[in-house]
Each structure stands twice: as C-alpha cells, then as structure tokens.
C-alpha cells in the first residue's frame, strides 16, 4: 500500500512511518517541519526506497494537489496538527488554521484524487484524533465511540471540528474514511515540552517537576508504538465511516505518573541523599483543565483484536531508558522556541 502520512516528522506520525516502512508499505511523509517536528525521528527509514519526504504545509492547497498527483497514494493517514494544549490557550489561531482549515484542504485534495481514480473502494482517509473531543469525565465512566462531543480547550475544539469535517465528507461525498480517537501517548521521541519528557529532563537537570493544580487529574496512557500498531490495523481493517477509541488501559493521576517516573529515575541514577520526587512542585492549574479522561476500548478489541502490549510501568521504564540513552536527540530541541524555559505540563 502507498500511504501518505501527514505529520510524519512528529511524535506519533514518526512511529507510524517507521512501522509502516518496516511492514513493507510505501510511505510519503508530508510535513511542514514546525517547531514540533524532528526528521531525526525517521532517520532509520530515510534511506529506504519505500520512503519519500515532502516538505509541505496542509494549509497550502496547491502543494497538496501537486503531492496527490505526483504520488497517487492508496491511503492517507492524517496526523499533522498543532498538538499542544498549552500553546492552544496562548495562541488558538494556529490551531484553527492547521487543524480545521488544513484538514478541510486535505479532505478536498483526497476527494479530488479519489474521484479522479474512479472512486476505488479500497481507498482510505484515516483521521487521527484525540479523546479530548469528548470533554471531561467524573470519577467513573469511560468514553465510548458514541459519547457526545464536548470539547473544552481550543485544541480539542479544533480536533472536534476536524472530526466532524471528516465524517461529513464520508456522508456527503462517500469518501471512505476511518477515524480514531486516542488517549495520551508517551514513549521515545516525545517532544520535550510534554509532561513525561518535561519530568524526565527537569529531574536530570535538578529542576522543579511541575504538576498542575493538585495533580489529581487522571489520564489514560498509551505507549506510542502500541498506538502505531493500532493505527495500521484501523487503516487496513476498520469499517469505512467508523471510528475507534484507542486507549492504553492505564489510567493514572498526574501525581501517580510523576511519582512512578521518579522511582524509575531513582533506580537508574540515584540522586544523592534524596529522591527525584523531592523536586515535585505544584503550579497553578491550567484554565479549563479537564478532570479525567478514560477510554472504553471494547470496539477495537472486539472488531480488530487489538490490545496494548505494555503496562504503563513497562512503557515508562522503556521511555526513561530511551531518554537516558538519547541526549543527542533531545538536547538540541531544548533551544527551540523557548521549549527549555517553558514549564510545559501539557498532558
Ligand atoms: P506532534 O506535535 O508531535 O507532531 C505534529 C506534526 O505535524 C509535526 O511534525 C509538525 O511539523 C506537523 N505539522 C504541524 N502543522 C502542520 C501543517 N500545517 N502542515 C503540515 N504539517 C504540519 O503531534 P503528535 O503528538 O505526534 O500528534 C499527532 C496527531 O495525533 C495529532 O493530530 C494529534 O492531535 C493526535 N493526538 C495526539 C495525542 C498525543 O498524546 N500526542 C493524543 C491524541 C491525539
């Protein structure tokens, strides 16, 4: 299959690109290379004859038309997005431009291509989205695919809007789409402004480990390589027009998560007299901070037979080891757009 992956130089997109090339697919990686991108993430496949890179912006309709005409993909996996909730609060405009208008542009380019090819049934447009579109849960319950949308941040509202566009293109034009909404990803190549890398890197630098509010906010944690496996399954076996919730079955409060990271770090790099947990610092809460997200993964488990392969403790241990071994990857990124100074606790 020839797959056009958008956002393939980002965190999740690069895991998808690495896996898809390893599975024998041809991949065209379309990425604008924003501050969040890192082409080193796909260095391991860059020399493959099944890999091509297109430096392009999904806000640029002419560039998209040219790329579809040049590569004639069998499928699109759309991951390009502005993805950091804190940045969406500081500057929502870029989130509307890329996540909403950019998705509209990509849908139109895909529809034009699909129609020109004679509407092949096997074509897929897979939109990768977030569980944040469903809003916030109380202490019990889980999001299912039928949970009404109730986004609360500029980021989640922009993703909800793009989900609606993708479904509308299916119902109106018949474009064979699939959607997936996942929980918080973590793992290797996670950009250093998100909660888990912030904690690891701040701990190594003996800096405070910032936690919003009282740390009671609960998230489900999904190991990125498990997610990439699930995404390829949804692409290849998902029902057209259908959506799939993808979760790690690993709910943790932010405070529990950070304490686990500290324990893992203590075991690998003992910190003098104390524990890294001594560096935990509570900071004023994010405006509109959702209390709890939790995913009911029954549909993807029953229809496609997918389950996560690691617990959060196993995945976090791998992640900590990866950051300890890959300073050459993360150190230069700290200088980008003030990332090093930002108390980014974006989860
Ligand atoms: P990321 O920020 O690491 O990567 C996004 C990539 O998109 C970057 O390489 C960036 O250069 C590219 N990009 C941004 N704007 C672009 C534009 N206008 N044109 C072309 N490329 C552009 O994001 P991520 O964490 O890998 O997330 C990937 C997708 O998964 C996003 O759609 C996000 O909403 C969704 N998602 C992520 C998570 C998570 O935990 N990271 C959870 C749920 C859903």
CSV table of C-alpha atoms and ligand atoms in Angstrom, one decimal:
chain,number,residue,atom,x,y,z
A,1,UNK,CA,0.0,0.0,0.0
A,2,UNK,CA,1.2,3.5,-0.7
A,3,UNK,CA,0.3,5.7,2.4
A,4,UNK,CA,0.5,9.4,2.5
A,5,UNK,CA,1.3,10.2,6.2
A,6,UNK,CA,0.9,13.8,7.3
A,7,UNK,CA,2.8,14.9,10.3
A,8,UNK,CA,5.3,12.1,9.9
A,9,UNK,CA,8.1,14.1,11.4
A,10,UNK,CA,6.2,14.5,14.7
A,11,UNK,CA,6.0,12.2,17.7
A,12,UNK,CA,3.2,9.7,16.7
A,13,UNK,CA,3.5,10.2,13.0
A,14,UNK,CA,7.1,9.2,13.0
A,15,UNK,CA,6.2,6.0,14.9
A,16,UNK,CA,3.7,5.2,12.2
A,17,UNK,CA,6.2,6.0,9.4
A,18,UNK,CA,8.8,3.7,11.0
A,19,UNK,CA,6.3,0.8,11.5
A,20,UNK,CA,4.7,1.2,8.0
A,21,UNK,CA,8.0,1.1,6.2
A,22,UNK,CA,9.1,-1.9,8.3
A,23,UNK,CA,5.9,-3.7,7.3
A,24,UNK,CA,6.7,-3.2,3.6
A,25,UNK,CA,4.4,-0.3,2.8
A,26,UNK,CA,5.5,2.7,0.7
A,27,UNK,CA,5.3,5.9,2.7
A,28,UNK,CA,5.2,9.5,1.6
A,29,UNK,CA,5.8,11.7,4.7
A,30,UNK,CA,4.2,15.1,4.3
A,31,UNK,CA,5.3,17.6,7.0
A,32,UNK,CA,5.7,21.4,7.3
A,33,UNK,CA,8.5,20.9,9.8
A,34,UNK,CA,7.1,23.2,12.5
A,35,UNK,CA,8.8,23.6,15.9
A,36,UNK,CA,7.4,20.2,16.9
A,37,UNK,CA,9.0,18.3,14.1
A,38,UNK,CA,12.2,16.3,14.0
A,39,UNK,CA,13.3,14.5,10.9
A,40,UNK,CA,15.8,12.5,13.1
A,41,UNK,CA,12.7,10.6,14.2
A,42,UNK,CA,12.6,8.9,10.8
A,43,UNK,CA,16.3,8.7,10.2
A,44,UNK,CA,16.2,4.9,10.5
A,45,UNK,CA,14.0,4.6,7.4
A,46,UNK,CA,15.1,7.7,5.4
A,47,UNK,CA,17.3,5.7,3.0
A,48,UNK,CA,14.6,3.1,2.3
A,49,UNK,CA,13.4,3.0,-1.4
A,50,UNK,CA,9.9,2.8,0.1
A,51,UNK,CA,10.2,6.2,1.9
A,52,UNK,CA,9.8,9.7,0.4
A,53,UNK,CA,9.6,13.1,2.2
A,54,UNK,CA,7.5,16.1,1.0
A,55,UNK,CA,8.2,19.3,2.9
A,56,UNK,CA,4.7,20.9,2.6
A,57,UNK,CA,2.1,22.6,4.6
A,58,UNK,CA,-1.5,21.3,4.7
A,59,UNK,CA,-2.6,25.0,4.7
A,60,UNK,CA,-1.3,25.1,1.1
A,61,UNK,CA,-3.9,23.7,-1.3
A,62,UNK,CA,-1.8,23.9,-4.4
A,63,UNK,CA,1.0,21.9,-2.7
A,64,UNK,CA,-1.5,19.2,-1.6
A,65,UNK,CA,-2.9,18.9,-5.2
A,66,UNK,CA,0.7,18.5,-6.5
A,67,UNK,CA,1.6,15.8,-4.0
A,68,UNK,CA,-1.5,13.7,-4.6
A,69,UNK,CA,-0.9,14.0,-8.4
A,70,UNK,CA,2.7,13.0,-8.0
A,71,UNK,CA,2.4,10.1,-5.6
A,72,UNK,CA,-1.2,8.8,-6.2
A,73,UNK,CA,-1.5,7.3,-2.6
A,74,UNK,CA,-3.9,4.4,-1.8
A,75,UNK,CA,-4.5,5.8,1.6
A,76,UNK,CA,-4.0,8.9,3.8
A,77,UNK,CA,-3.1,8.8,7.5
A,78,UNK,CA,-3.7,12.4,8.7
A,79,UNK,CA,-1.7,13.2,11.9
A,80,UNK,CA,-0.4,16.7,11.1
A,81,UNK,CA,-1.7,19.1,13.7
A,82,UNK,CA,-0.9,21.7,16.2
A,83,UNK,CA,-1.0,19.4,19.2
A,84,UNK,CA,0.0,21.2,22.5
A,85,UNK,CA,-3.0,22.2,24.7
A,86,UNK,CA,-1.0,24.9,26.5
A,87,UNK,CA,0.1,26.5,23.2
A,88,UNK,CA,-3.6,26.5,22.1
A,89,UNK,CA,-4.5,28.5,25.1
A,90,UNK,CA,-1.8,31.1,24.4
A,91,UNK,CA,-2.5,31.3,20.7
A,92,UNK,CA,-5.5,29.5,19.3
A,93,UNK,CA,-5.3,30.9,15.8
A,94,UNK,CA,-2.7,28.4,14.5
A,95,UNK,CA,-4.8,25.5,15.8
A,96,UNK,CA,-7.8,26.7,13.7
A,97,UNK,CA,-5.7,27.2,10.6
A,98,UNK,CA,-3.9,23.9,10.7
A,99,UNK,CA,-6.3,21.5,12.5
A,100,UNK,CA,-9.5,22.8,10.9
A,101,UNK,CA,-8.7,24.5,7.6
A,102,UNK,CA,-5.7,22.2,7.0
A,103,UNK,CA,-7.9,19.2,7.4
A,104,UNK,CA,-10.5,20.6,5.1
A,105,UNK,CA,-7.8,21.2,2.5
A,106,UNK,CA,-6.5,17.7,2.8
A,107,UNK,CA,-10.0,16.2,2.6
A,108,UNK,CA,-10.6,18.2,-0.6
A,109,UNK,CA,-7.3,17.1,-2.1
A,110,UNK,CA,-8.1,13.5,-1.2
A,111,UNK,CA,-11.6,13.6,-2.6
A,112,UNK,CA,-10.4,15.1,-5.9
A,113,UNK,CA,-7.8,12.4,-6.2
A,114,UNK,CA,-10.2,9.6,-5.2
A,115,UNK,CA,-12.8,10.7,-7.7
A,116,UNK,CA,-10.2,11.1,-10.5
A,117,UNK,CA,-9.1,7.5,-9.8
A,118,UNK,CA,-12.7,6.2,-10.2
A,119,UNK,CA,-13.6,6.1,-6.5
A,120,UNK,CA,-11.7,3.0,-5.6
A,121,UNK,CA,-13.4,1.2,-2.7
A,122,UNK,CA,-10.1,0.3,-1.0
A,123,UNK,CA,-9.0,4.0,-0.7
A,124,UNK,CA,-8.9,5.2,3.0
A,125,UNK,CA,-8.7,8.6,4.6
A,126,UNK,CA,-7.7,7.9,8.3
A,127,UNK,CA,-8.1,10.8,10.6
A,128,UNK,CA,-6.1,10.5,13.9
A,129,UNK,CA,-7.8,12.4,16.7
A,130,UNK,CA,-8.0,12.7,20.4
A,131,UNK,CA,-10.2,11.5,23.3
A,132,UNK,CA,-10.2,15.2,24.4
A,133,UNK,CA,-13.1,15.8,21.9
A,134,UNK,CA,-15.4,14.0,24.4
A,135,UNK,CA,-14.8,16.5,27.2
A,136,UNK,CA,-14.2,15.6,30.9
A,137,UNK,CA,-15.3,12.7,33.0
A,138,UNK,CA,-16.1,12.4,36.7
A,139,UNK,CA,-14.6,9.7,38.8
A,140,UNK,CA,-16.4,6.9,37.0
A,141,UNK,CA,-17.3,6.0,33.4
A,142,UNK,CA,-15.4,5.8,30.1
A,143,UNK,CA,-15.6,7.4,26.7
A,144,UNK,CA,-17.2,5.2,24.0
A,145,UNK,CA,-17.4,6.0,20.3
A,146,UNK,CA,-21.0,7.2,21.0
A,147,UNK,CA,-20.1,9.7,23.7
A,148,UNK,CA,-21.3,13.1,22.6
A,149,UNK,CA,-18.6,15.6,21.8
A,150,UNK,CA,-18.0,18.3,24.4
A,151,UNK,CA,-14.5,19.8,23.7
A,152,UNK,CA,-13.2,22.3,26.3
A,153,UNK,CA,-9.9,23.7,25.0
A,154,UNK,CA,-9.1,25.5,21.7
A,155,UNK,CA,-7.0,22.4,20.8
A,156,UNK,CA,-9.8,19.9,21.5
A,157,UNK,CA,-12.4,22.1,19.8
A,158,UNK,CA,-10.2,22.3,16.7
A,159,UNK,CA,-9.9,18.5,16.7
A,160,UNK,CA,-13.6,18.0,17.2
A,161,UNK,CA,-14.2,20.3,14.2
A,162,UNK,CA,-11.9,18.3,12.1
A,163,UNK,CA,-13.6,15.0,13.1
A,164,UNK,CA,-16.9,16.5,12.0
A,165,UNK,CA,-15.5,17.5,8.7
A,166,UNK,CA,-14.1,14.0,8.1
A,167,UNK,CA,-17.5,12.4,8.9
A,168,UNK,CA,-19.3,14.9,6.7
A,169,UNK,CA,-17.0,14.1,3.7
A,170,UNK,CA,-18.0,10.4,4.2
A,171,UNK,CA,-21.7,11.1,4.4
A,172,UNK,CA,-21.8,13.7,1.7
A,173,UNK,CA,-19.3,12.6,-0.9
A,174,UNK,CA,-18.9,8.9,0.1
A,175,UNK,CA,-15.1,9.3,0.8
A,176,UNK,CA,-14.1,6.1,2.5
A,177,UNK,CA,-12.9,7.5,5.9
A,178,UNK,CA,-12.0,5.9,9.2
A,179,UNK,CA,-11.4,7.8,12.5
A,180,UNK,CA,-9.6,7.0,15.7
A,181,UNK,CA,-9.6,8.9,19.0
A,182,UNK,CA,-6.8,8.0,21.3
A,183,UNK,CA,-5.6,8.8,24.8
A,184,UNK,CA,-2.3,10.4,25.9
A,185,UNK,CA,0.6,8.9,24.1
A,186,UNK,CA,4.1,8.6,25.5
A,187,UNK,CA,7.4,6.9,24.5
A,188,UNK,CA,10.6,7.5,22.5
A,189,UNK,CA,10.8,10.8,20.5
A,190,UNK,CA,8.2,12.6,22.6
A,191,UNK,CA,8.8,16.3,22.2
A,192,UNK,CA,10.4,17.8,25.3
A,193,UNK,CA,7.5,20.2,26.1
A,194,UNK,CA,5.0,17.4,27.1
A,195,UNK,CA,4.6,16.2,30.6
A,196,UNK,CA,6.6,13.0,30.6
A,197,UNK,CA,9.7,14.3,28.9
A,198,UNK,CA,9.5,17.5,31.0
A,199,UNK,CA,9.6,15.5,34.1
A,200,UNK,CA,12.5,13.3,33.0
A,201,UNK,CA,14.6,16.2,31.6
A,202,UNK,CA,13.9,18.5,34.5
A,203,UNK,CA,14.8,15.8,37.0
A,204,UNK,CA,18.1,15.2,35.2
A,205,UNK,CA,18.8,18.9,35.4
A,206,UNK,CA,17.7,19.1,39.1
A,207,UNK,CA,14.9,21.5,38.2
A,208,UNK,CA,11.4,21.5,39.7
A,209,UNK,CA,9.0,18.9,38.4
A,210,UNK,CA,5.9,21.0,37.6
A,211,UNK,CA,2.4,19.5,38.3
A,212,UNK,CA,-0.7,21.4,37.6
A,213,UNK,CA,-3.1,22.0,40.5
A,214,UNK,CA,-3.1,19.2,43.0
A,215,UNK,CA,-2.0,16.5,40.5
A,216,UNK,CA,-5.4,14.7,40.7
A,217,UNK,CA,-6.2,15.0,37.0
A,218,UNK,CA,-6.4,11.5,35.6
A,219,UNK,CA,-5.3,10.5,32.1
A,220,UNK,CA,-5.1,7.1,30.3
A,221,UNK,CA,-1.6,6.5,29.0
A,222,UNK,CA,-0.9,4.7,25.6
A,223,UNK,CA,2.6,3.6,24.6
A,224,UNK,CA,3.2,5.2,21.2
A,225,UNK,CA,4.5,2.0,19.5
A,226,UNK,CA,1.3,0.2,20.6
A,227,UNK,CA,-0.7,3.1,19.1
A,228,UNK,CA,1.1,2.9,15.8
A,229,UNK,CA,0.2,-0.8,15.6
A,230,UNK,CA,-3.4,0.0,16.3
A,231,UNK,CA,-3.5,2.8,13.7
A,232,UNK,CA,-2.3,0.5,10.9
A,233,UNK,CA,-5.0,-2.1,11.9
A,234,UNK,CA,-7.7,0.6,11.9
A,235,UNK,CA,-6.4,1.8,8.4
A,236,UNK,CA,-6.4,-1.7,7.0
A,237,UNK,CA,-9.4,-3.4,8.7
A,238,UNK,CA,-11.6,-0.6,10.1
A,239,UNK,CA,-15.1,-0.2,8.8
A,240,UNK,CA,-15.4,2.7,6.4
A,241,UNK,CA,-17.2,5.6,8.1
A,242,UNK,CA,-16.4,4.0,11.5
A,243,UNK,CA,-14.5,5.4,14.4
A,244,UNK,CA,-12.4,3.6,17.0
A,245,UNK,CA,-11.3,4.6,20.5
A,246,UNK,CA,-7.7,3.6,21.3
A,247,UNK,CA,-6.6,3.5,24.9
A,248,UNK,CA,-3.8,2.0,26.9
A,249,UNK,CA,-6.0,0.6,29.7
A,250,UNK,CA,-3.6,2.5,32.1
A,251,UNK,CA,-5.3,5.3,34.0
A,252,UNK,CA,-3.1,7.3,36.3
A,253,UNK,CA,-3.4,10.6,38.1
A,254,UNK,CA,-0.7,13.0,37.0
A,255,UNK,CA,0.8,12.8,40.5
A,256,UNK,CA,1.0,9.0,40.4
A,257,UNK,CA,2.5,9.1,37.0
A,258,UNK,CA,5.2,11.6,38.1
A,259,UNK,CA,6.0,9.6,41.2
A,260,UNK,CA,6.4,6.4,39.1
A,261,UNK,CA,8.9,8.3,36.8
A,262,UNK,CA,10.8,9.5,39.9
A,263,UNK,CA,11.0,5.9,41.2
A,264,UNK,CA,12.3,4.7,37.8
A,265,UNK,CA,14.9,7.5,37.7
A,266,UNK,CA,16.0,6.9,41.3
A,267,UNK,CA,16.7,3.3,40.4
A,268,UNK,CA,18.8,4.3,37.4
A,269,UNK,CA,20.5,7.5,38.6
A,270,UNK,CA,20.4,7.7,42.4
A,271,UNK,CA,20.1,11.4,43.4
A,272,UNK,CA,22.5,12.0,46.3
A,273,UNK,CA,20.6,11.9,49.6
A,274,UNK,CA,17.1,12.2,48.2
A,275,UNK,CA,14.6,11.1,45.6
A,276,UNK,CA,13.7,12.9,42.5
A,277,UNK,CA,10.2,13.1,44.0
A,278,UNK,CA,11.6,15.8,46.3
A,279,UNK,CA,11.6,18.0,43.2
A,280,UNK,CA,7.8,17.8,42.6
A,281,UNK,CA,6.3,21.3,42.6
A,282,UNK,CA,2.6,22.1,42.3
A,283,UNK,CA,2.0,25.0,39.9
A,284,UNK,CA,-1.3,27.0,39.3
A,285,UNK,CA,-3.8,24.9,37.3
A,286,UNK,CA,-4.3,25.2,33.6
A,287,UNK,CA,-7.5,27.1,32.7
A,288,UNK,CA,-10.4,24.7,32.0
A,289,UNK,CA,-8.2,21.7,32.9
A,290,UNK,CA,-10.3,18.5,32.3
A,291,UNK,CA,-10.5,16.3,35.4
A,292,UNK,CA,-10.4,12.8,33.9
A,293,UNK,CA,-10.2,11.1,30.5
A,294,UNK,CA,-10.8,7.3,30.2
A,295,UNK,CA,-11.3,5.2,27.1
A,296,UNK,CA,-13.5,2.2,26.6
A,297,UNK,CA,-11.5,0.2,24.1
A,298,UNK,CA,-14.2,-2.6,23.6
A,299,UNK,CA,-14.8,-1.9,19.9
A,300,UNK,CA,-11.2,-2.0,18.7
A,301,UNK,CA,-10.6,-5.1,20.9
A,302,UNK,CA,-13.6,-7.0,19.7
A,303,UNK,CA,-13.7,-5.9,16.0
A,304,UNK,CA,-9.9,-5.7,15.3
A,305,UNK,CA,-8.5,-7.9,18.1
A,306,UNK,CA,-6.1,-5.1,19.3
A,307,UNK,CA,-4.9,-4.7,22.9
A,308,UNK,CA,-2.0,-2.7,24.3
A,309,UNK,CA,1.2,-4.8,24.7
A,310,UNK,CA,2.7,-3.0,27.7
A,311,UNK,CA,1.5,-1.7,31.1
A,312,UNK,CA,2.3,2.0,31.9
A,313,UNK,CA,5.1,0.9,34.2
A,314,UNK,CA,6.8,-1.2,31.5
A,315,UNK,CA,6.3,1.6,28.9
A,316,UNK,CA,7.6,4.3,31.3
A,317,UNK,CA,10.7,2.2,32.1
A,318,UNK,CA,11.5,1.9,28.3
A,319,UNK,CA,10.8,5.6,27.9
A,320,UNK,CA,13.2,6.6,30.8
A,321,UNK,CA,15.9,4.4,29.4
A,322,UNK,CA,15.4,5.9,25.9
A,323,UNK,CA,15.8,9.5,27.2
A,324,UNK,CA,18.9,8.5,29.2
A,325,UNK,CA,20.5,6.9,26.1
A,326,UNK,CA,19.4,9.7,23.6
A,327,UNK,CA,20.6,13.0,25.0
A,328,UNK,CA,21.9,13.8,21.5
A,329,UNK,CA,18.3,13.8,20.3
A,330,UNK,CA,16.7,15.9,23.0
A,331,UNK,CA,19.4,18.3,24.0
A,332,UNK,CA,19.3,20.5,20.8
A,333,UNK,CA,15.4,20.6,21.0
A,334,UNK,CA,15.5,22.5,24.3
A,335,UNK,CA,16.7,25.6,22.4
A,336,UNK,CA,13.7,25.7,20.1
A,337,UNK,CA,11.1,28.4,20.6
A,338,UNK,CA,11.8,28.7,24.3
A,339,UNK,CA,11.0,25.0,25.0
A,340,UNK,CA,13.6,24.7,27.6
A,341,UNK,CA,12.2,27.6,29.7
A,342,UNK,CA,8.6,26.5,29.3
A,343,UNK,CA,7.0,24.7,32.2
A,344,UNK,CA,5.1,22.6,29.7
A,345,UNK,CA,2.9,20.2,31.6
A,346,UNK,CA,0.8,19.5,28.6
A,347,UNK,CA,-1.0,16.3,29.1
B,1,LIG,P1,3.4,16.5,17.1
B,1,LIG,O1,3.1,17.9,17.6
B,1,LIG,O2,4.5,15.7,17.8
B,1,LIG,O3,3.6,16.4,15.6
B,1,LIG,C1,2.8,17.1,14.7
B,1,LIG,C2,3.5,17.1,13.3
B,1,LIG,O4,2.6,17.8,12.4
B,1,LIG,C3,4.8,17.9,13.3
B,1,LIG,O5,5.8,17.1,12.7
B,1,LIG,C4,4.5,19.2,12.6
B,1,LIG,O6,5.6,19.7,11.9
B,1,LIG,C5,3.4,18.7,11.6
B,1,LIG,N1,2.6,19.9,11.3
B,1,LIG,C6,2.0,20.8,12.1
B,1,LIG,N2,1.3,21.7,11.4
B,1,LIG,C7,1.4,21.3,10.1
B,1,LIG,C8,1.0,21.9,8.8
B,1,LIG,N3,0.2,23.0,8.8
B,1,LIG,N4,1.2,21.2,7.7
B,1,LIG,C9,2.0,20.0,7.7
B,1,LIG,N5,2.5,19.5,8.8
B,1,LIG,C10,2.2,20.2,10.0
B,1,LIG,O7,2.0,15.7,17.4
B,1,LIG,P2,1.7,14.2,17.9
B,1,LIG,O8,1.7,14.2,19.3
B,1,LIG,O9,2.6,13.3,17.1
B,1,LIG,O10,0.2,14.1,17.4
B,1,LIG,C11,-0.1,13.5,16.1
B,1,LIG,C12,-1.6,13.6,16.0
B,1,LIG,O11,-2.2,12.7,17.0
B,1,LIG,C13,-2.3,14.9,16.1
B,1,LIG,O12,-3.3,15.0,15.1
B,1,LIG,C14,-2.8,15.0,17.5
B,1,LIG,O13,-4.0,15.8,17.6
B,1,LIG,C15,-3.2,13.5,17.7
B,1,LIG,N6,-3.2,13.1,19.1
B,1,LIG,C16,-2.0,13.1,19.8
B,1,LIG,C17,-2.0,12.7,21.1
B,1,LIG,C18,-0.8,12.6,22.0
B,1,LIG,O14,-0.8,12.2,23.1
B,1,LIG,N7,0.4,13.1,21.5
B,1,LIG,C19,-3.2,12.2,21.7
B,1,LIG,C20,-4.4,12.2,20.9
B,1,LIG,C21,-4.3,12.6,19.6
